[in-house]
Amino acid sequence: MIDPGHNGRNYAHTAEINRLVDIGNGTKACDTTGTSASDGYTESAYNLDVAQRLAALLRAGGATAILTRTTDDGWGPCIDERAAIGNRAHAAVAISIHADGSLTGRGFHVIEPASIPGLTDAIAGPSARLAVDERDAYAQGTGVPYATYIGHDGLDQRSDLGGLNLSKVPKVFIECGNLRNPTDAALLESPAFRARAAASLSAGIQAFLSGR
Ligand code: ZN
């Protein structure tokens, strides 16, 4: 299950995306607009492009790949529904694709769910392994450095993301780079880079599924 974060017209649906949804240990907005580069290139467009490239690679390898959205001109789905899509599919792997909008620093990081009793404790272990596999594959395949501004060694753990808290299948988020950083933005805006990013994420999923 591949989840391209946000959606291209979330900004035009503020009432809908600001609606609070249950994330298991609190509430959070249904969705957010995501970030963008200084030239206007949007995170939501990046996320969808990499997600579609990744889905094509996985399908070519014989996997079934489902996406939470297939266009960039709508709004949502809400974060609880994004998790539910992977749960209903009994996905072997779920990944949410994002790019960050930090005012300082550059690089990528993979976010794994904190182990929350009764909520994520069953997926925390496999998700942590998935995080390491994706971290290693993305670093090797893209050459993007670990984030300089958050986490450690390209990994972070969070308990406030509904997409992770509500998942019943192994799941991580990847923040593929910092769109507010000119070096990262130039990479993420390149179709050739996005092809490498998707191939790297595919390799990480294969490493995880092979139980290496
Ligand atoms: Zn995002």
PDB file of C-alpha atoms and ligand atoms in Angstrom:
ATOM      1  CA  MET A   1       0.000   0.000   0.000  1.00  0.00           C
ATOM      2  CA  ILE A   2       1.504   3.272  -1.113  1.00  0.00           C
ATOM      3  CA  ASP A   3       0.236   6.549   0.316  1.00  0.00           C
ATOM      4  CA  PRO A   4       1.215   9.733  -1.514  1.00  0.00           C
ATOM      5  CA  GLY A   5       0.824  12.323   1.246  1.00  0.00           C
ATOM      6  CA  HIS A   6      -1.615  15.268   0.986  1.00  0.00           C
ATOM      7  CA  ASN A   7      -3.472  16.168  -2.224  1.00  0.00           C
ATOM      8  CA  GLY A   8      -3.163  18.946  -4.786  1.00  0.00           C
ATOM      9  CA  ARG A   9      -6.379  20.760  -3.928  1.00  0.00           C
ATOM     10  CA  ASN A  10      -6.389  20.369  -0.159  1.00  0.00           C
ATOM     11  CA  TYR A  11      -5.782  24.124   0.014  1.00  0.00           C
ATOM     12  CA  ALA A  12      -9.177  24.748  -1.559  1.00  0.00           C
ATOM     13  CA  HIS A  13     -11.007  22.481   0.917  1.00  0.00           C
ATOM     14  CA  THR A  14      -9.987  23.925   4.271  1.00  0.00           C
ATOM     15  CA  ALA A  15     -13.226  23.024   6.038  1.00  0.00           C
ATOM     16  CA  GLU A  16     -12.957  19.395   4.960  1.00  0.00           C
ATOM     17  CA  ILE A  17      -9.248  18.927   5.700  1.00  0.00           C
ATOM     18  CA  ASN A  18      -9.388  20.791   9.025  1.00  0.00           C
ATOM     19  CA  ARG A  19     -12.074  18.446  10.369  1.00  0.00           C
ATOM     20  CA  LEU A  20     -10.653  16.571  13.364  1.00  0.00           C
ATOM     21  CA  VAL A  21     -10.325  12.794  13.122  1.00  0.00           C
ATOM     22  CA  ASP A  22      -9.473  10.210  15.777  1.00  0.00           C
ATOM     23  CA  ILE A  23      -5.821   9.095  15.594  1.00  0.00           C
ATOM     24  CA  GLY A  24      -6.016   6.568  18.440  1.00  0.00           C
ATOM     25  CA  ASN A  25      -4.286   8.671  21.110  1.00  0.00           C
ATOM     26  CA  GLY A  26      -5.951  11.981  20.331  1.00  0.00           C
ATOM     27  CA  THR A  27      -7.343  13.884  17.402  1.00  0.00           C
ATOM     28  CA  LYS A  28      -5.746  15.579  14.443  1.00  0.00           C
ATOM     29  CA  ALA A  29      -6.803  17.395  11.282  1.00  0.00           C
ATOM     30  CA  CYS A  30      -8.116  15.138   8.509  1.00  0.00           C
ATOM     31  CA  ASP A  31      -5.217  16.231   6.302  1.00  0.00           C
ATOM     32  CA  THR A  32      -2.904  19.166   5.597  1.00  0.00           C
ATOM     33  CA  THR A  33      -1.788  20.938   2.446  1.00  0.00           C
ATOM     34  CA  GLY A  34       1.847  19.817   2.577  1.00  0.00           C
ATOM     35  CA  THR A  35       4.790  21.986   1.692  1.00  0.00           C
ATOM     36  CA  SER A  36       6.252  23.339  -1.549  1.00  0.00           C
ATOM     37  CA  ALA A  37       9.552  24.509  -3.013  1.00  0.00           C
ATOM     38  CA  SER A  38      10.294  28.214  -3.425  1.00  0.00           C
ATOM     39  CA  ASP A  39       9.353  28.002  -7.124  1.00  0.00           C
ATOM     40  CA  GLY A  40       5.938  26.557  -6.278  1.00  0.00           C
ATOM     41  CA  TYR A  41       6.647  22.876  -6.992  1.00  0.00           C
ATOM     42  CA  THR A  42       4.378  21.083  -4.547  1.00  0.00           C
ATOM     43  CA  GLU A  43       5.037  18.257  -2.172  1.00  0.00           C
ATOM     44  CA  SER A  44       1.731  16.656  -3.158  1.00  0.00           C
ATOM     45  CA  ALA A  45       2.842  16.456  -6.811  1.00  0.00           C
ATOM     46  CA  TYR A  46       6.204  14.990  -5.793  1.00  0.00           C
ATOM     47  CA  ASN A  47       4.564  12.435  -3.507  1.00  0.00           C
ATOM     48  CA  LEU A  48       2.142  11.240  -6.190  1.00  0.00           C
ATOM     49  CA  ASP A  49       4.799  11.003  -8.897  1.00  0.00           C
ATOM     50  CA  VAL A  50       7.122   8.877  -6.763  1.00  0.00           C
ATOM     51  CA  ALA A  51       4.178   6.765  -5.546  1.00  0.00           C
ATOM     52  CA  GLN A  52       3.077   6.010  -9.111  1.00  0.00           C
ATOM     53  CA  ARG A  53       6.630   5.166 -10.172  1.00  0.00           C
ATOM     54  CA  LEU A  54       6.976   2.886  -7.138  1.00  0.00           C
ATOM     55  CA  ALA A  55       3.642   1.178  -7.851  1.00  0.00           C
ATOM     56  CA  ALA A  56       4.699   0.504 -11.451  1.00  0.00           C
ATOM     57  CA  LEU A  57       7.983  -1.046 -10.318  1.00  0.00           C
ATOM     58  CA  LEU A  58       6.298  -3.253  -7.732  1.00  0.00           C
ATOM     59  CA  ARG A  59       3.627  -4.383 -10.198  1.00  0.00           C
ATOM     60  CA  ALA A  60       6.302  -5.175 -12.770  1.00  0.00           C
ATOM     61  CA  GLY A  61       7.865  -7.412 -10.120  1.00  0.00           C
ATOM     62  CA  GLY A  62       4.595  -9.261  -9.575  1.00  0.00           C
ATOM     63  CA  ALA A  63       3.307  -7.454  -6.494  1.00  0.00           C
ATOM     64  CA  THR A  64      -0.129  -5.984  -5.991  1.00  0.00           C
ATOM     65  CA  ALA A  65       0.180  -2.258  -5.308  1.00  0.00           C
ATOM     66  CA  ILE A  66      -2.656   0.002  -4.193  1.00  0.00           C
ATOM     67  CA  LEU A  67      -2.539   3.774  -3.729  1.00  0.00           C
ATOM     68  CA  THR A  68      -4.548   6.037  -1.444  1.00  0.00           C
ATOM     69  CA  ARG A  69      -4.985   8.503  -4.308  1.00  0.00           C
ATOM     70  CA  THR A  70      -4.208   8.445  -8.028  1.00  0.00           C
ATOM     71  CA  THR A  71      -4.699  12.103  -8.962  1.00  0.00           C
ATOM     72  CA  ASP A  72      -3.372  15.411  -7.610  1.00  0.00           C
ATOM     73  CA  ASP A  73      -6.468  17.501  -8.245  1.00  0.00           C
ATOM     74  CA  GLY A  74      -8.675  16.472  -5.347  1.00  0.00           C
ATOM     75  CA  TRP A  75      -8.620  16.620  -1.541  1.00  0.00           C
ATOM     76  CA  GLY A  76      -7.888  13.992   1.094  1.00  0.00           C
ATOM     77  CA  PRO A  77      -8.450  11.203   1.869  1.00  0.00           C
ATOM     78  CA  CYS A  78      -8.260  11.880   5.600  1.00  0.00           C
ATOM     79  CA  ILE A  79      -5.305  10.370   7.453  1.00  0.00           C
ATOM     80  CA  ASP A  80      -7.495   7.803   9.230  1.00  0.00           C
ATOM     81  CA  GLU A  81      -8.831   6.607   5.890  1.00  0.00           C
ATOM     82  CA  ARG A  82      -5.290   6.419   4.482  1.00  0.00           C
ATOM     83  CA  ALA A  83      -4.436   3.981   7.283  1.00  0.00           C
ATOM     84  CA  ALA A  84      -7.703   2.076   6.808  1.00  0.00           C
ATOM     85  CA  ILE A  85      -6.948   1.508   3.108  1.00  0.00           C
ATOM     86  CA  GLY A  86      -3.786  -0.409   4.009  1.00  0.00           C
ATOM     87  CA  ASN A  87      -5.563  -2.272   6.805  1.00  0.00           C
ATOM     88  CA  ARG A  88      -8.470  -3.379   4.627  1.00  0.00           C
ATOM     89  CA  ALA A  89      -5.990  -4.631   2.021  1.00  0.00           C
ATOM     90  CA  HIS A  90      -4.040  -6.558   4.704  1.00  0.00           C
ATOM     91  CA  ALA A  91      -0.999  -5.003   3.057  1.00  0.00           C
ATOM     92  CA  ALA A  92       2.336  -6.741   3.569  1.00  0.00           C
ATOM     93  CA  VAL A  93       3.960  -3.296   3.580  1.00  0.00           C
ATOM     94  CA  ALA A  94       2.615   0.248   3.787  1.00  0.00           C
ATOM     95  CA  ILE A  95       4.610   3.371   3.046  1.00  0.00           C
ATOM     96  CA  SER A  96       3.564   7.001   3.134  1.00  0.00           C
ATOM     97  CA  ILE A  97       5.599   9.232   0.829  1.00  0.00           C
ATOM     98  CA  HIS A  98       6.312  12.833   1.786  1.00  0.00           C
ATOM     99  CA  ALA A  99       8.836  15.645   1.403  1.00  0.00           C
ATOM    100  CA  ASP A 100       9.589  18.006   4.248  1.00  0.00           C
ATOM    101  CA  GLY A 101       9.387  21.770   4.619  1.00  0.00           C
ATOM    102  CA  SER A 102      12.004  22.603   7.240  1.00  0.00           C
ATOM    103  CA  LEU A 103      13.341  26.167   7.352  1.00  0.00           C
ATOM    104  CA  THR A 104      16.837  24.836   8.024  1.00  0.00           C
ATOM    105  CA  GLY A 105      18.885  21.828   7.022  1.00  0.00           C
ATOM    106  CA  ARG A 106      18.578  19.203   4.351  1.00  0.00           C
ATOM    107  CA  GLY A 107      18.419  15.463   3.851  1.00  0.00           C
ATOM    108  CA  PHE A 108      15.883  12.665   4.240  1.00  0.00           C
ATOM    109  CA  HIS A 109      14.519  10.651   7.132  1.00  0.00           C
ATOM    110  CA  VAL A 110      12.251   7.680   7.652  1.00  0.00           C
ATOM    111  CA  ILE A 111       9.627   7.842  10.409  1.00  0.00           C
ATOM    112  CA  GLU A 112       8.605   4.677  12.260  1.00  0.00           C
ATOM    113  CA  PRO A 113       5.714   4.348  14.712  1.00  0.00           C
ATOM    114  CA  ALA A 114       6.487   4.527  18.419  1.00  0.00           C
ATOM    115  CA  SER A 115       5.239   1.448  20.260  1.00  0.00           C
ATOM    116  CA  ILE A 116       1.961   2.524  21.869  1.00  0.00           C
ATOM    117  CA  PRO A 117       0.284  -0.190  23.995  1.00  0.00           C
ATOM    118  CA  GLY A 118      -2.949  -1.385  22.418  1.00  0.00           C
ATOM    119  CA  LEU A 119      -2.387   0.764  19.355  1.00  0.00           C
ATOM    120  CA  THR A 120       0.910   0.239  17.519  1.00  0.00           C
ATOM    121  CA  ASP A 121       2.707  -2.280  19.735  1.00  0.00           C
ATOM    122  CA  ALA A 122       2.000  -5.109  17.279  1.00  0.00           C
ATOM    123  CA  ILE A 123       3.465  -3.265  14.260  1.00  0.00           C
ATOM    124  CA  ALA A 124       6.293  -1.357  15.956  1.00  0.00           C
ATOM    125  CA  GLY A 125       8.851  -4.148  15.580  1.00  0.00           C
ATOM    126  CA  PRO A 126       8.314  -4.961  11.890  1.00  0.00           C
ATOM    127  CA  SER A 127       7.871  -1.261  11.096  1.00  0.00           C
ATOM    128  CA  ALA A 128      11.263  -0.520  12.678  1.00  0.00           C
ATOM    129  CA  ARG A 129      12.844  -3.166  10.432  1.00  0.00           C
ATOM    130  CA  LEU A 130      11.053  -1.694   7.419  1.00  0.00           C
ATOM    131  CA  ALA A 131      12.367   1.747   8.407  1.00  0.00           C
ATOM    132  CA  VAL A 132      15.974   0.529   8.436  1.00  0.00           C
ATOM    133  CA  ASP A 133      15.552  -1.276   5.108  1.00  0.00           C
ATOM    134  CA  GLU A 134      14.051   1.812   3.464  1.00  0.00           C
ATOM    135  CA  ARG A 135      16.626   4.117   5.098  1.00  0.00           C
ATOM    136  CA  ASP A 136      19.498   2.003   3.779  1.00  0.00           C
ATOM    137  CA  ALA A 137      18.006   1.578   0.302  1.00  0.00           C
ATOM    138  CA  TYR A 138      17.163   5.265  -0.111  1.00  0.00           C
ATOM    139  CA  ALA A 139      20.566   6.455   1.092  1.00  0.00           C
ATOM    140  CA  GLN A 140      22.370   4.040  -1.202  1.00  0.00           C
ATOM    141  CA  GLY A 141      20.110   4.568  -4.215  1.00  0.00           C
ATOM    142  CA  THR A 142      19.748   8.353  -4.140  1.00  0.00           C
ATOM    143  CA  GLY A 143      22.830   9.624  -2.313  1.00  0.00           C
ATOM    144  CA  VAL A 144      20.673  12.040  -0.314  1.00  0.00           C
ATOM    145  CA  PRO A 145      22.240  12.486   3.137  1.00  0.00           C
ATOM    146  CA  TYR A 146      20.461  11.768   6.414  1.00  0.00           C
ATOM    147  CA  ALA A 147      18.444  14.732   7.647  1.00  0.00           C
ATOM    148  CA  THR A 148      20.615  17.268   9.429  1.00  0.00           C
ATOM    149  CA  TYR A 149      17.716  18.847  11.344  1.00  0.00           C
ATOM    150  CA  ILE A 150      15.672  15.967  12.806  1.00  0.00           C
ATOM    151  CA  GLY A 151      15.999  12.391  14.015  1.00  0.00           C
ATOM    152  CA  HIS A 152      19.285  10.506  14.041  1.00  0.00           C
ATOM    153  CA  ASP A 153      20.961   8.430  11.339  1.00  0.00           C
ATOM    154  CA  GLY A 154      18.052   9.083   8.976  1.00  0.00           C
ATOM    155  CA  LEU A 155      15.471   7.669  11.376  1.00  0.00           C
ATOM    156  CA  ASP A 156      12.833   9.214  13.601  1.00  0.00           C
ATOM    157  CA  GLN A 157      10.068   7.772  15.752  1.00  0.00           C
ATOM    158  CA  ARG A 158       6.708   9.457  16.294  1.00  0.00           C
ATOM    159  CA  SER A 159       3.490   8.835  18.185  1.00  0.00           C
ATOM    160  CA  ASP A 160       1.481  11.744  16.728  1.00  0.00           C
ATOM    161  CA  LEU A 161       0.895  10.601  13.159  1.00  0.00           C
ATOM    162  CA  GLY A 162      -2.548   9.151  12.525  1.00  0.00           C
ATOM    163  CA  GLY A 163      -1.329   7.317   9.446  1.00  0.00           C
ATOM    164  CA  LEU A 164       1.046   5.332  11.658  1.00  0.00           C
ATOM    165  CA  ASN A 165      -1.006   5.123  14.866  1.00  0.00           C
ATOM    166  CA  LEU A 166      -3.977   3.566  13.092  1.00  0.00           C
ATOM    167  CA  SER A 167      -2.043   1.136  10.901  1.00  0.00           C
ATOM    168  CA  LYS A 168      -2.423  -2.571  11.582  1.00  0.00           C
ATOM    169  CA  VAL A 169       0.219  -3.446   8.976  1.00  0.00           C
ATOM    170  CA  PRO A 170       3.959  -2.616   8.990  1.00  0.00           C
ATOM    171  CA  LYS A 171       4.215   1.025   7.973  1.00  0.00           C
ATOM    172  CA  VAL A 172       6.658   3.909   7.732  1.00  0.00           C
ATOM    173  CA  PHE A 173       6.675   7.460   6.436  1.00  0.00           C
ATOM    174  CA  ILE A 174       9.577   8.751   4.385  1.00  0.00           C
ATOM    175  CA  GLU A 175      10.404  12.442   4.158  1.00  0.00           C
ATOM    176  CA  CYS A 176      12.385  12.193   0.911  1.00  0.00           C
ATOM    177  CA  GLY A 177      14.181  15.519   1.277  1.00  0.00           C
ATOM    178  CA  ASN A 178      13.603  19.089   2.360  1.00  0.00           C
ATOM    179  CA  LEU A 179      11.775  21.021  -0.366  1.00  0.00           C
ATOM    180  CA  ARG A 180      12.653  24.294   1.398  1.00  0.00           C
ATOM    181  CA  ASN A 181      16.342  23.549   0.855  1.00  0.00           C
ATOM    182  CA  PRO A 182      17.560  24.561  -2.643  1.00  0.00           C
ATOM    183  CA  THR A 183      19.870  21.547  -3.033  1.00  0.00           C
ATOM    184  CA  ASP A 184      17.188  19.056  -2.065  1.00  0.00           C
ATOM    185  CA  ALA A 185      14.511  20.872  -4.088  1.00  0.00           C
ATOM    186  CA  ALA A 186      16.631  20.703  -7.248  1.00  0.00           C
ATOM    187  CA  LEU A 187      16.934  16.949  -6.752  1.00  0.00           C
ATOM    188  CA  LEU A 188      13.286  16.298  -5.946  1.00  0.00           C
ATOM    189  CA  GLU A 189      12.122  18.363  -8.936  1.00  0.00           C
ATOM    190  CA  SER A 190      14.146  16.181 -11.316  1.00  0.00           C
ATOM    191  CA  PRO A 191      12.203  13.314 -12.958  1.00  0.00           C
ATOM    192  CA  ALA A 192      15.431  11.294 -13.147  1.00  0.00           C
ATOM    193  CA  PHE A 193      15.879  11.683  -9.403  1.00  0.00           C
ATOM    194  CA  ARG A 194      12.276  10.649  -8.764  1.00  0.00           C
ATOM    195  CA  ALA A 195      12.884   7.489 -10.785  1.00  0.00           C
ATOM    196  CA  ARG A 196      15.883   6.722  -8.565  1.00  0.00           C
ATOM    197  CA  ALA A 197      13.850   7.474  -5.446  1.00  0.00           C
ATOM    198  CA  ALA A 198      11.123   5.046  -6.520  1.00  0.00           C
ATOM    199  CA  ALA A 199      13.649   2.346  -7.434  1.00  0.00           C
ATOM    200  CA  SER A 200      15.296   2.788  -4.037  1.00  0.00           C
ATOM    201  CA  LEU A 201      12.002   2.484  -2.171  1.00  0.00           C
ATOM    202  CA  SER A 202      11.178  -0.628  -4.204  1.00  0.00           C
ATOM    203  CA  ALA A 203      14.540  -2.146  -3.264  1.00  0.00           C
ATOM    204  CA  GLY A 204      13.874  -1.377   0.408  1.00  0.00           C
ATOM    205  CA  ILE A 205      10.482  -3.087   0.265  1.00  0.00           C
ATOM    206  CA  GLN A 206      12.018  -6.133  -1.384  1.00  0.00           C
ATOM    207  CA  ALA A 207      14.725  -6.270   1.298  1.00  0.00           C
ATOM    208  CA  PHE A 208      12.059  -6.116   4.009  1.00  0.00           C
ATOM    209  CA  LEU A 209       9.878  -8.800   2.430  1.00  0.00           C
ATOM    210  CA  SER A 210      12.825 -11.102   1.889  1.00  0.00           C
ATOM    211  CA  GLY A 211      13.485 -10.944   5.625  1.00  0.00           C
ATOM    212  CA  ARG A 212      17.127 -10.415   4.992  1.00  0.00           C
TER     213      ARG A 212
HETATM  214 ZN    ZN B   1       3.949  15.770   3.917  1.00  0.00          ZN
END
